[in-house]
Amino acid sequence: MEEWIRCNIGDVCKTISDTYRGNADEVVLVNTSDVLEGKCLNHQKSPNKDLKGQFKKTFLKDDILYSEIRPANKRFAYIDFDVTDYIASTKLMVIRHNENIIPQFLYYIITSQTVIEELQMLAESRSGTFPQITFSELASLPIALPPLSEQKKIVRLLKSLDDKIEVNRQINDNFLIESFFQILLIWMLTTLINDNLEQQAQALFKSWFVDFEPFRDQPFTKSELGMIPNGWRATVLDELCSFISRGLTPKYDESSDELILGQTCVRNNIVTLDNARRHKPKQRTEKWVQQWDTLINSTGVGSLGRVGIVYFNMDNIAIDSHITVARPKSALVRHYVGRNLLSRQLEIENMAIGSTGQTELPKDRVKSLLILLPDDNSLTLFNAIIEPIAFQLYRNIEESRRLASLRDTLLPRLMSGELKVCDVVL
């Protein structure tokens, strides 16, 4: 039986700095913001002219793109597709395996939490504008390397967990409409032919509360928001919420059981725990996140105005001071508030004040945001249709979170050889 060997990461891979020499009319530009947790997010072609100086690197299938900046943000991608005429930023390391390691195993090693935490510590110890690492620092980290046959078994096990997480994500993105209310929705609203679960929910909201499709035969009346169905009225967001406030300014403490969500916690309209950090416990306050809260990124450039809905139900999570929480005051409006704000992200962003780079969204402006308040009957019907979608999202997110936790628990023990993968399990 072949033994595991001790070596450094640099013994099984190298960094590639080959310059793109193609002359295609269009290319795909991959920046650090275009890679996240194993995926390349951008496949949009751009004209191959007047490219910014940072876009130079070419890369191949089975390479790994790994951001030099803030490793804890998990800006990395495993390239499992054809990359003809793709160009990477110079801020991304292009890491290529050698014959001693299979590429997926290398990916799991350098994206393990142990390695990320080590690299983040090294990055934060350096002076400069951004916490940054170099390939030499990554290459010097020690690892236990199993034989190729064992590498394949470990990859197969870890990939099975990742595949299930991806299936859950795709279910959320490509949800088959099966429930009675969803079938009723298709029958009533022909515009709601949409493959995306979040898009279905937003299309439902738009059809009902922007285009008023189910209510067109009813009398309408004038309001500050234009013509609206009789019995509905214009009000301000503060009336629909029990609590609107910015979050805490935390003191971080990695040994604490409390989590706090940072500014980058909103992805695809869903609040995630990916960028949560532990902080010193404080007396519980209303600033602890609750299920169905709506969070609004309220400072900075690029993410300002981004809105996300809290689907998870946990009691040890707060928000930081870069975020505004809007908490619906009752079950009747708990889905309506979030969906309304999601439909108005650009408008919310334009409510910000301040100069470039110092913009923020004041809490008072959020409170005074004009909002349409439908009658109780319409909100009740809306809730009956939207709840199956919302709870399906919640179930999928929770299962993915548990699987990710299992994967992260298994990964270091598998990589160290403490656990063996049995053929029976596979």
Coordinates of C-alpha atoms in Angstrom, one line a residue:
M1 CA 0.0 0.0 0.0
E2 CA 1.4 3.4 -1.0
E3 CA 2.1 5.8 1.8
W4 CA 1.1 9.5 2.1
I5 CA 4.1 11.8 1.8
R6 CA 4.7 15.2 3.3
C7 CA 5.5 18.1 0.9
N8 CA 4.6 21.7 0.2
I9 CA 1.9 23.0 -2.1
G10 CA 4.6 24.3 -4.4
D11 CA 5.8 20.8 -5.0
V12 CA 2.6 19.8 -6.8
C13 CA 1.8 23.0 -8.8
K14 CA 3.1 26.2 -10.3
T15 CA 1.9 29.6 -11.1
I16 CA 1.4 30.5 -14.8
S17 CA 1.9 34.0 -16.2
D18 CA 1.4 33.3 -19.9
T19 CA 0.2 36.4 -21.8
Y20 CA -2.8 36.1 -24.1
R21 CA -1.6 36.3 -27.7
G22 CA -4.8 35.6 -29.6
N23 CA -6.4 38.0 -32.1
A24 CA -10.1 37.1 -31.6
D25 CA -12.5 39.9 -32.2
E26 CA -14.2 39.2 -28.9
V27 CA -12.8 37.9 -25.6
V28 CA -14.1 37.1 -22.1
L29 CA -12.5 39.1 -19.4
V30 CA -12.2 37.5 -16.0
N31 CA -11.6 39.8 -13.0
T32 CA -11.4 38.9 -9.3
S33 CA -15.1 39.8 -9.0
D34 CA -15.9 37.2 -11.7
V35 CA -14.8 34.2 -9.7
L36 CA -16.4 33.0 -6.5
E37 CA -16.3 29.7 -4.5
G38 CA -15.2 27.6 -7.4
K39 CA -17.2 29.1 -10.1
C40 CA -16.4 31.5 -13.0
L41 CA -19.3 33.9 -13.0
N42 CA -18.6 35.8 -16.2
H43 CA -18.8 34.4 -19.7
Q44 CA -19.9 37.6 -21.5
K45 CA -17.7 38.5 -24.5
S46 CA -16.2 41.9 -24.9
P47 CA -14.5 43.6 -27.9
N48 CA -10.8 42.8 -28.0
K49 CA -9.6 46.4 -28.1
D50 CA -8.4 49.0 -25.7
L51 CA -8.3 46.4 -22.9
K52 CA -7.4 47.5 -19.4
G53 CA -3.8 46.7 -18.7
Q54 CA -4.7 44.2 -15.9
F55 CA -6.2 41.8 -18.4
K56 CA -3.2 39.8 -19.7
K57 CA -3.2 36.2 -18.5
T58 CA -4.3 33.2 -20.4
F59 CA -5.3 29.9 -18.7
L60 CA -6.4 26.4 -19.5
K61 CA -9.1 23.9 -18.5
D62 CA -8.2 22.3 -15.1
D63 CA -6.3 25.4 -14.0
I64 CA -7.3 27.2 -10.8
L65 CA -7.9 30.9 -10.7
Y66 CA -7.1 32.3 -7.2
S67 CA -7.3 35.9 -6.1
E68 CA -4.2 37.5 -4.6
I69 CA -6.5 39.8 -2.5
R70 CA -8.3 38.9 0.7
P71 CA -8.3 35.1 0.5
A72 CA -11.2 34.9 3.0
N73 CA -13.5 36.4 0.4
K74 CA -13.1 33.0 -1.5
R75 CA -12.5 34.6 -4.9
F76 CA -11.3 31.4 -6.7
A77 CA -12.5 29.2 -9.5
Y78 CA -11.8 25.7 -10.8
I79 CA -11.8 25.8 -14.6
D80 CA -13.8 22.9 -15.9
F81 CA -14.8 24.3 -19.3
D82 CA -13.2 25.3 -22.6
V83 CA -11.5 28.7 -22.1
T84 CA -10.6 29.7 -25.7
D85 CA -10.2 33.5 -25.8
Y86 CA -10.6 34.0 -22.0
I87 CA -8.3 36.5 -20.4
A88 CA -7.7 36.7 -16.6
S89 CA -6.7 39.7 -14.6
T90 CA -3.2 39.9 -13.2
K91 CA -4.7 40.0 -9.8
L92 CA -5.7 36.4 -10.3
M93 CA -3.0 33.7 -9.8
V94 CA -3.3 31.0 -12.5
I95 CA -2.4 27.8 -10.7
R96 CA -1.6 24.6 -12.7
H97 CA -1.1 21.1 -11.2
N98 CA 1.7 18.7 -12.1
E99 CA 1.7 14.9 -12.6
N100 CA 1.8 14.2 -8.8
I101 CA -1.7 15.5 -8.1
I102 CA -5.0 15.5 -9.8
P103 CA -6.3 19.0 -10.4
Q104 CA -9.6 18.7 -8.4
F105 CA -7.6 17.4 -5.3
L106 CA -5.3 20.4 -5.6
Y107 CA -8.4 22.7 -5.7
Y108 CA -9.8 21.1 -2.6
I109 CA -6.5 21.6 -0.8
I110 CA -5.9 25.3 -1.6
T111 CA -9.6 26.2 -1.0
S112 CA -9.8 24.3 2.4
Q113 CA -10.6 26.5 5.4
T114 CA -7.3 25.7 6.9
V115 CA -5.4 27.1 4.0
I116 CA -7.7 30.1 3.5
E117 CA -7.3 31.1 7.2
E118 CA -3.5 30.8 7.0
L119 CA -3.4 32.9 3.8
Q120 CA -5.7 35.5 5.2
M121 CA -3.5 35.8 8.3
L122 CA -0.4 36.3 6.0
A123 CA -2.3 38.8 3.9
E124 CA -3.4 40.9 6.9
S125 CA 0.2 40.9 8.2
R126 CA 1.4 42.7 5.1
S127 CA 1.4 46.5 4.8
G128 CA -0.3 48.0 1.8
T129 CA -3.7 49.1 0.6
F130 CA -5.2 45.6 0.4
P131 CA -4.6 42.3 2.4
Q132 CA -2.7 40.5 -0.3
I133 CA -0.8 37.2 -0.8
T134 CA 1.8 35.9 -3.2
F135 CA 2.1 32.5 -4.8
S136 CA 5.3 31.9 -2.9
E137 CA 3.4 32.1 0.3
L138 CA 0.8 29.6 -0.9
A139 CA 3.5 27.4 -2.3
S140 CA 5.4 27.2 1.1
L141 CA 2.4 25.7 3.0
P142 CA 2.9 22.1 4.0
I143 CA 0.4 19.3 3.0
A144 CA 0.0 15.6 3.3
L145 CA -0.2 14.1 -0.2
P146 CA -1.8 10.7 -0.7
P147 CA -1.2 8.5 -3.8
L148 CA -3.2 9.3 -6.9
S149 CA -5.7 6.4 -6.3
E150 CA -6.6 7.8 -2.9
Q151 CA -6.8 11.3 -4.3
K152 CA -9.5 10.2 -6.7
K153 CA -11.5 8.6 -3.9
I154 CA -11.4 11.7 -1.8
V155 CA -12.3 13.9 -4.7
R156 CA -15.2 11.6 -5.6
L157 CA -16.6 11.9 -2.0
L158 CA -16.1 15.6 -1.7
K159 CA -17.5 16.2 -5.2
S160 CA -20.7 14.2 -4.3
L161 CA -21.4 16.7 -1.5
D162 CA -20.6 19.7 -3.8
D163 CA -22.8 18.2 -6.5
K164 CA -25.8 18.0 -4.1
I165 CA -25.2 21.6 -3.0
E166 CA -25.2 22.6 -6.7
V167 CA -28.4 20.6 -7.3
N168 CA -30.1 22.6 -4.5
R169 CA -28.9 25.8 -6.0
Q170 CA -30.2 24.8 -9.4
I171 CA -33.5 23.8 -7.9
N172 CA -33.7 27.3 -6.5
D173 CA -32.7 28.7 -10.0
N174 CA -34.8 26.3 -12.0
F175 CA -37.8 25.3 -9.9
L176 CA -40.5 23.0 -11.4
I177 CA -43.9 24.5 -10.6
E178 CA -45.9 21.7 -9.0
S179 CA -48.1 23.1 -6.2
F180 CA -51.7 24.0 -6.7
F181 CA -51.1 27.7 -6.0
Q182 CA -48.2 27.8 -8.4
I183 CA -50.3 26.1 -11.1
L184 CA -53.0 28.6 -10.3
L185 CA -50.4 31.3 -10.8
I186 CA -49.5 30.1 -14.2
W187 CA -53.1 29.9 -15.2
M188 CA -53.8 33.4 -14.0
L189 CA -50.6 35.1 -15.1
T190 CA -49.3 34.1 -18.4
T191 CA -46.4 36.4 -18.1
L192 CA -45.0 34.3 -15.3
I193 CA -43.3 31.7 -17.6
N194 CA -39.9 31.9 -16.0
D195 CA -37.2 29.3 -15.1
N196 CA -35.8 31.0 -12.1
L197 CA -37.3 30.5 -8.7
E198 CA -36.4 34.0 -7.5
Q199 CA -37.5 35.4 -10.8
Q200 CA -40.8 33.7 -10.4
A201 CA -41.4 35.4 -7.1
Q202 CA -40.4 38.8 -8.4
A203 CA -42.4 38.3 -11.6
L204 CA -45.4 37.5 -9.4
F205 CA -44.9 40.6 -7.4
K206 CA -44.5 42.8 -10.6
S207 CA -47.6 41.3 -12.2
W208 CA -49.7 41.9 -9.1
F209 CA -48.4 45.1 -7.6
V210 CA -46.7 47.0 -10.5
D211 CA -48.8 46.0 -13.5
F212 CA -51.9 45.2 -11.5
E213 CA -52.8 42.4 -14.0
P214 CA -55.3 40.5 -11.7
F215 CA -57.0 43.8 -10.8
R216 CA -57.5 45.5 -14.1
D217 CA -61.3 45.1 -14.0
Q218 CA -61.5 46.9 -10.7
P219 CA -62.0 50.7 -10.3
F220 CA -58.7 52.7 -9.9
T221 CA -58.0 55.9 -8.0
K222 CA -55.2 58.5 -8.1
S223 CA -52.4 58.4 -5.5
E224 CA -48.9 59.7 -5.0
L225 CA -47.8 56.6 -6.7
G226 CA -50.1 57.0 -9.7
M227 CA -53.3 55.1 -10.4
I228 CA -53.9 52.3 -8.0
P229 CA -56.8 49.9 -7.3
N230 CA -59.6 51.3 -5.0
G231 CA -59.0 50.3 -1.4
W232 CA -55.2 50.5 -1.8
R233 CA -53.2 53.5 -0.6
A234 CA -49.7 55.0 -0.7
T235 CA -47.8 55.2 2.6
V236 CA -44.2 55.1 3.7
L237 CA -42.1 52.0 4.4
D238 CA -41.9 52.8 8.1
E239 CA -45.6 52.1 8.5
L240 CA -45.1 48.5 7.2
C241 CA -42.2 47.8 9.4
S242 CA -41.7 47.3 13.1
F243 CA -38.0 48.1 12.9
I244 CA -35.8 49.9 10.5
S245 CA -32.2 50.5 11.6
R246 CA -28.5 50.2 10.7
G247 CA -26.6 47.4 12.5
L248 CA -23.9 47.1 15.1
T249 CA -20.3 48.2 15.1
P250 CA -18.9 44.9 16.3
K251 CA -15.7 43.9 18.1
Y252 CA -14.5 40.7 16.4
D253 CA -13.8 37.6 18.5
E254 CA -13.1 34.4 16.7
S255 CA -13.9 32.3 19.8
S256 CA -17.4 33.7 20.1
D257 CA -20.6 31.8 19.1
E258 CA -22.2 34.9 17.8
L259 CA -22.0 35.8 14.1
I260 CA -22.3 39.1 12.3
L261 CA -23.2 39.7 8.7
G262 CA -21.0 42.1 6.7
Q263 CA -21.7 44.2 3.7
T264 CA -21.2 41.4 1.1
C265 CA -23.7 39.1 2.7
V266 CA -26.3 39.5 -0.1
R267 CA -26.0 37.3 -3.2
N268 CA -28.6 36.8 -5.8
N269 CA -31.2 38.5 -3.5
I270 CA -30.5 35.9 -0.8
V271 CA -28.7 36.7 2.5
T272 CA -25.9 34.3 3.0
L273 CA -23.6 33.4 5.9
D274 CA -20.5 33.3 3.7
N275 CA -19.0 36.5 5.0
A276 CA -20.2 36.3 8.6
R277 CA -17.6 36.9 11.2
R278 CA -17.7 36.1 14.9
H279 CA -17.9 39.0 17.4
K280 CA -18.0 39.5 21.1
P281 CA -21.4 38.6 22.5
K282 CA -23.5 41.4 23.6
Q283 CA -26.9 41.6 25.2
R284 CA -29.5 40.5 22.7
T285 CA -31.2 43.4 20.9
E286 CA -33.6 43.9 18.1
K287 CA -30.6 44.0 15.8
W288 CA -30.4 40.3 15.8
V289 CA -31.5 39.0 12.4
Q290 CA -35.0 37.4 12.1
Q291 CA -36.4 35.3 9.3
W292 CA -38.1 37.4 6.6
D293 CA -36.0 40.5 7.4
T294 CA -34.9 42.5 4.4
L295 CA -31.3 43.7 4.4
I296 CA -30.1 46.7 2.4
N297 CA -26.4 47.4 1.8
S298 CA -26.2 51.0 2.8
T299 CA -22.6 52.1 2.2
G300 CA -19.9 52.0 -0.5
V301 CA -19.9 51.8 -4.2
G302 CA -21.0 48.9 -6.4
S303 CA -23.0 47.0 -3.8
L304 CA -24.9 50.1 -2.4
G305 CA -28.6 49.5 -2.5
R306 CA -28.3 45.8 -2.9
V307 CA -31.3 44.0 -1.3
G308 CA -31.6 40.5 0.1
I309 CA -34.2 38.6 2.0
V310 CA -33.3 36.5 5.1
Y311 CA -34.7 33.0 4.6
F312 CA -32.8 31.2 7.4
N313 CA -34.1 31.0 10.9
M314 CA -31.3 31.4 13.4
D315 CA -31.0 33.3 16.6
N316 CA -27.2 34.1 16.9
I317 CA -26.7 36.5 14.0
A318 CA -26.6 40.2 13.9
I319 CA -25.8 42.8 11.1
D320 CA -23.0 45.3 10.9
S321 CA -23.3 49.0 10.6
H322 CA -23.0 49.0 6.8
I323 CA -26.4 47.4 6.5
T324 CA -30.0 48.6 7.1
V325 CA -32.5 46.0 8.3
A326 CA -36.2 46.5 7.4
R327 CA -38.4 44.2 9.6
P328 CA -42.0 43.6 8.4
K329 CA -44.4 44.5 11.2
S330 CA -46.8 41.5 10.6
A331 CA -47.2 38.2 8.8
L332 CA -49.5 39.9 6.4
V333 CA -46.7 42.0 4.8
R334 CA -43.7 39.7 5.6
H335 CA -43.2 38.7 2.0
Y336 CA -44.6 41.9 0.4
V337 CA -42.0 44.2 2.0
G338 CA -39.0 42.2 0.8
R339 CA -40.4 41.7 -2.7
N340 CA -41.2 45.4 -3.0
L341 CA -37.7 46.5 -2.0
L342 CA -36.1 43.9 -4.3
S343 CA -38.0 45.4 -7.2
R344 CA -36.7 48.9 -6.5
Q345 CA -32.9 48.4 -6.0
L346 CA -31.8 51.0 -8.5
E347 CA -34.3 53.5 -7.0
I348 CA -32.9 52.7 -3.5
E349 CA -29.3 53.1 -4.7
N350 CA -30.2 56.5 -6.1
M351 CA -31.4 57.6 -2.7
A352 CA -27.9 57.6 -1.4
I353 CA -26.1 60.8 -0.5
G354 CA -22.4 61.8 -0.3
S355 CA -19.5 62.0 -2.7
T356 CA -18.0 59.3 -4.9
G357 CA -16.5 56.6 -2.7
Q358 CA -18.2 58.0 0.4
T359 CA -21.8 57.4 -0.4
E360 CA -24.3 56.0 2.1
L361 CA -28.0 55.4 2.4
P362 CA -29.4 57.2 5.4
K363 CA -31.8 55.3 7.6
D364 CA -34.4 58.2 7.5
R365 CA -34.5 58.0 3.7
V366 CA -35.3 54.3 3.9
K367 CA -38.0 54.9 6.5
S368 CA -39.7 57.6 4.3
L369 CA -39.6 55.5 1.1
L370 CA -43.0 55.7 -0.5
I371 CA -44.6 52.3 -0.8
L372 CA -47.9 51.0 -2.1
L373 CA -50.1 49.2 0.6
P374 CA -52.6 46.8 -1.0
D375 CA -55.8 45.8 0.8
D376 CA -55.6 42.9 3.2
N377 CA -57.4 40.5 0.9
S378 CA -54.9 41.0 -2.0
L379 CA -52.0 40.5 0.4
T380 CA -53.5 37.3 1.8
L381 CA -53.9 35.8 -1.7
F382 CA -50.3 36.9 -2.5
N383 CA -49.0 35.2 0.6
A384 CA -50.8 32.0 -0.2
I385 CA -49.0 31.9 -3.6
I386 CA -45.6 33.1 -2.6
E387 CA -45.1 31.0 0.6
P388 CA -44.5 27.7 -1.2
I389 CA -41.8 29.3 -3.2
A390 CA -40.3 31.1 -0.2
F391 CA -40.2 27.9 2.0
Q392 CA -38.8 25.8 -0.9
L393 CA -36.0 28.4 -1.1
Y394 CA -35.5 28.1 2.7
R395 CA -35.4 24.3 2.7
N396 CA -32.8 24.2 -0.2
I397 CA -30.6 26.8 1.4
E398 CA -30.7 25.0 4.8
E399 CA -29.8 21.7 3.2
S400 CA -26.9 23.3 1.3
R401 CA -25.7 24.9 4.5
R402 CA -25.7 21.5 6.3
L403 CA -23.9 19.8 3.4
A404 CA -21.3 22.6 3.2
S405 CA -20.7 22.2 6.9
L406 CA -20.3 18.4 6.5
R407 CA -17.9 19.0 3.6
D408 CA -15.8 21.5 5.5
T409 CA -15.6 19.1 8.5
L410 CA -14.6 16.1 6.4
L411 CA -12.1 18.0 4.1
P412 CA -9.2 18.6 6.5
R413 CA -9.5 15.1 8.0
L414 CA -9.5 13.5 4.5
M415 CA -6.6 15.7 3.4
S416 CA -4.5 14.8 6.4
G417 CA -5.2 11.0 6.0
E418 CA -7.0 10.9 9.4
L419 CA -10.0 9.5 7.6
K420 CA -9.9 6.9 4.8
V421 CA -12.5 6.8 2.0
C422 CA -14.0 3.3 1.8
D423 CA -15.0 1.9 -1.5
V424 CA -18.3 0.8 0.1
V425 CA -19.2 4.4 0.9
L426 CA -18.6 5.4 -2.7

